[in-house]
Amino acid sequence: MIWRAILLVFGVPVAVVAGICLLWLVFASPVLLLAGHVGWMPRDRAIDFATLPALFLATCAALETVLRLVVSRLDDEIRTGGFITFWWRYWWSRLGRNRP
């Protein structure tokens, strides 16, 4: 359950940043693309600035997918006890305490 709290702590700021990126894509990107098309600024720079939030959101979505996979896997392992018992047995055998 602590993993869900960690997701909440990181999820709220990420949601705020995602909202800012979406506002940027809706309002600022068309203006930037128009400015690049008309010649008010270099076209490649306008495209870079207009699409930067989309790239950021795609990166965040990929990281979220990986994080959710890791969190769900650890949550299952901790709940069943398999993760803890495996590492306990491993460390105990490494210490040499398991030998008769």
mmCIF file of C-alpha atoms in Angstrom:
data_model
loop_
_atom_site.group_PDB
_atom_site.id
_atom_site.type_symbol
_atom_site.label_atom_id
_atom_site.label_comp_id
_atom_site.label_asym_id
_atom_site.label_seq_id
_atom_site.Cartn_x
_atom_site.Cartn_y
_atom_site.Cartn_z
ATOM 1 C CA MET A 1 0.000 0.000 0.000
ATOM 2 C CA ILE A 2 2.985 2.297 0.461
ATOM 3 C CA TRP A 3 3.606 2.005 -3.255
ATOM 4 C CA ARG A 4 0.219 3.503 -3.960
ATOM 5 C CA ALA A 5 1.074 6.444 -1.711
ATOM 6 C CA ILE A 6 4.332 6.934 -3.591
ATOM 7 C CA LEU A 7 2.396 6.931 -6.856
ATOM 8 C CA LEU A 8 0.066 9.550 -5.408
ATOM 9 C CA VAL A 9 2.944 11.755 -4.263
ATOM 10 C CA PHE A 10 4.524 11.638 -7.716
ATOM 11 C CA GLY A 11 1.251 11.459 -9.615
ATOM 12 C CA VAL A 12 -0.197 14.798 -8.538
ATOM 13 C CA PRO A 13 2.750 16.955 -9.689
ATOM 14 C CA VAL A 14 2.972 14.967 -12.902
ATOM 15 C CA ALA A 15 -0.733 15.562 -13.511
ATOM 16 C CA VAL A 16 -0.225 19.302 -13.027
ATOM 17 C CA VAL A 17 2.697 19.320 -15.469
ATOM 18 C CA ALA A 18 0.667 17.245 -17.925
ATOM 19 C CA GLY A 19 -2.154 19.777 -17.702
ATOM 20 C CA ILE A 20 0.279 22.594 -18.437
ATOM 21 C CA CYS A 21 1.623 20.643 -21.418
ATOM 22 C CA LEU A 22 -1.879 20.083 -22.752
ATOM 23 C CA LEU A 23 -2.662 23.788 -22.418
ATOM 24 C CA TRP A 24 0.584 24.535 -24.266
ATOM 25 C CA LEU A 25 -0.381 22.136 -27.056
ATOM 26 C CA VAL A 26 -3.858 23.611 -27.415
ATOM 27 C CA PHE A 27 -3.038 27.313 -27.183
ATOM 28 C CA ALA A 28 0.659 27.978 -27.806
ATOM 29 C CA SER A 29 1.549 25.348 -30.403
ATOM 30 C CA PRO A 30 -0.765 26.667 -33.141
ATOM 31 C CA VAL A 31 0.630 30.175 -32.640
ATOM 32 C CA LEU A 32 4.203 28.875 -32.817
ATOM 33 C CA LEU A 33 3.489 26.858 -35.951
ATOM 34 C CA LEU A 34 1.843 29.868 -37.552
ATOM 35 C CA ALA A 35 4.820 32.043 -36.592
ATOM 36 C CA GLY A 36 7.158 29.531 -38.201
ATOM 37 C CA HIS A 37 5.023 29.348 -41.333
ATOM 38 C CA VAL A 38 4.729 33.120 -41.717
ATOM 39 C CA GLY A 39 8.430 33.656 -41.070
ATOM 40 C CA TRP A 40 8.344 35.431 -37.729
ATOM 41 C CA MET A 41 10.715 32.827 -36.340
ATOM 42 C CA PRO A 42 12.769 29.987 -37.840
ATOM 43 C CA ARG A 43 10.508 27.143 -38.906
ATOM 44 C CA ASP A 44 12.572 24.357 -37.330
ATOM 45 C CA ARG A 45 12.689 26.170 -33.986
ATOM 46 C CA ALA A 46 8.931 26.763 -34.105
ATOM 47 C CA ILE A 47 8.303 23.076 -34.757
ATOM 48 C CA ASP A 48 10.652 22.088 -31.937
ATOM 49 C CA PHE A 49 8.941 24.377 -29.425
ATOM 50 C CA ALA A 50 5.468 23.403 -30.613
ATOM 51 C CA THR A 51 6.067 19.654 -30.312
ATOM 52 C CA LEU A 52 8.218 19.615 -27.163
ATOM 53 C CA PRO A 53 5.240 19.122 -24.804
ATOM 54 C CA ALA A 54 4.029 16.177 -26.897
ATOM 55 C CA LEU A 55 7.433 14.519 -26.609
ATOM 56 C CA PHE A 56 7.450 15.186 -22.870
ATOM 57 C CA LEU A 57 3.992 13.663 -22.449
ATOM 58 C CA ALA A 58 5.004 10.598 -24.448
ATOM 59 C CA THR A 59 8.074 10.151 -22.241
ATOM 60 C CA CYS A 60 5.951 10.517 -19.106
ATOM 61 C CA ALA A 61 3.487 7.920 -20.394
ATOM 62 C CA ALA A 62 6.305 5.452 -21.052
ATOM 63 C CA LEU A 63 7.792 6.028 -17.593
ATOM 64 C CA GLU A 64 4.373 5.657 -15.988
ATOM 65 C CA THR A 65 3.868 2.313 -17.700
ATOM 66 C CA VAL A 66 7.204 1.013 -16.463
ATOM 67 C CA LEU A 67 6.611 2.376 -12.956
ATOM 68 C CA ARG A 68 3.158 0.821 -12.748
ATOM 69 C CA LEU A 69 4.578 -2.522 -13.862
ATOM 70 C CA VAL A 70 7.304 -2.409 -11.214
ATOM 71 C CA VAL A 71 4.925 -1.248 -8.480
ATOM 72 C CA SER A 72 2.324 -3.899 -9.241
ATOM 73 C CA ARG A 73 5.007 -6.592 -9.326
ATOM 74 C CA LEU A 74 6.515 -5.482 -6.014
ATOM 75 C CA ASP A 75 3.061 -5.179 -4.468
ATOM 76 C CA ASP A 76 2.284 -8.784 -5.434
ATOM 77 C CA GLU A 77 5.651 -10.023 -4.178
ATOM 78 C CA ILE A 78 5.394 -8.238 -0.851
ATOM 79 C CA ARG A 79 1.786 -9.330 -0.332
ATOM 80 C CA THR A 80 2.596 -13.001 -0.996
ATOM 81 C CA GLY A 81 5.883 -12.911 0.889
ATOM 82 C CA GLY A 82 7.827 -14.520 -1.946
ATOM 83 C CA PHE A 83 10.065 -11.515 -2.493
ATOM 84 C CA ILE A 84 11.020 -11.157 1.145
ATOM 85 C CA THR A 85 11.570 -14.863 1.791
ATOM 86 C CA PHE A 86 13.699 -15.206 -1.353
ATOM 87 C CA TRP A 87 16.064 -12.389 -0.369
ATOM 88 C CA TRP A 88 16.144 -13.492 3.262
ATOM 89 C CA ARG A 89 17.185 -17.004 2.223
ATOM 90 C CA TYR A 90 19.712 -15.591 -0.238
ATOM 91 C CA TRP A 91 21.379 -13.268 2.299
ATOM 92 C CA TRP A 92 21.263 -15.908 5.003
ATOM 93 C CA SER A 93 23.051 -18.406 2.741
ATOM 94 C CA ARG A 94 25.617 -15.742 1.746
ATOM 95 C CA LEU A 95 26.437 -15.157 5.393
ATOM 96 C CA GLY A 96 27.217 -18.822 5.795
ATOM 97 C CA ARG A 97 24.667 -19.298 8.574
ATOM 98 C CA ASN A 98 22.766 -21.920 6.633
ATOM 99 C CA ARG A 99 25.531 -24.537 6.861
ATOM 100 C CA PRO A 100 25.157 -27.340 9.414
#
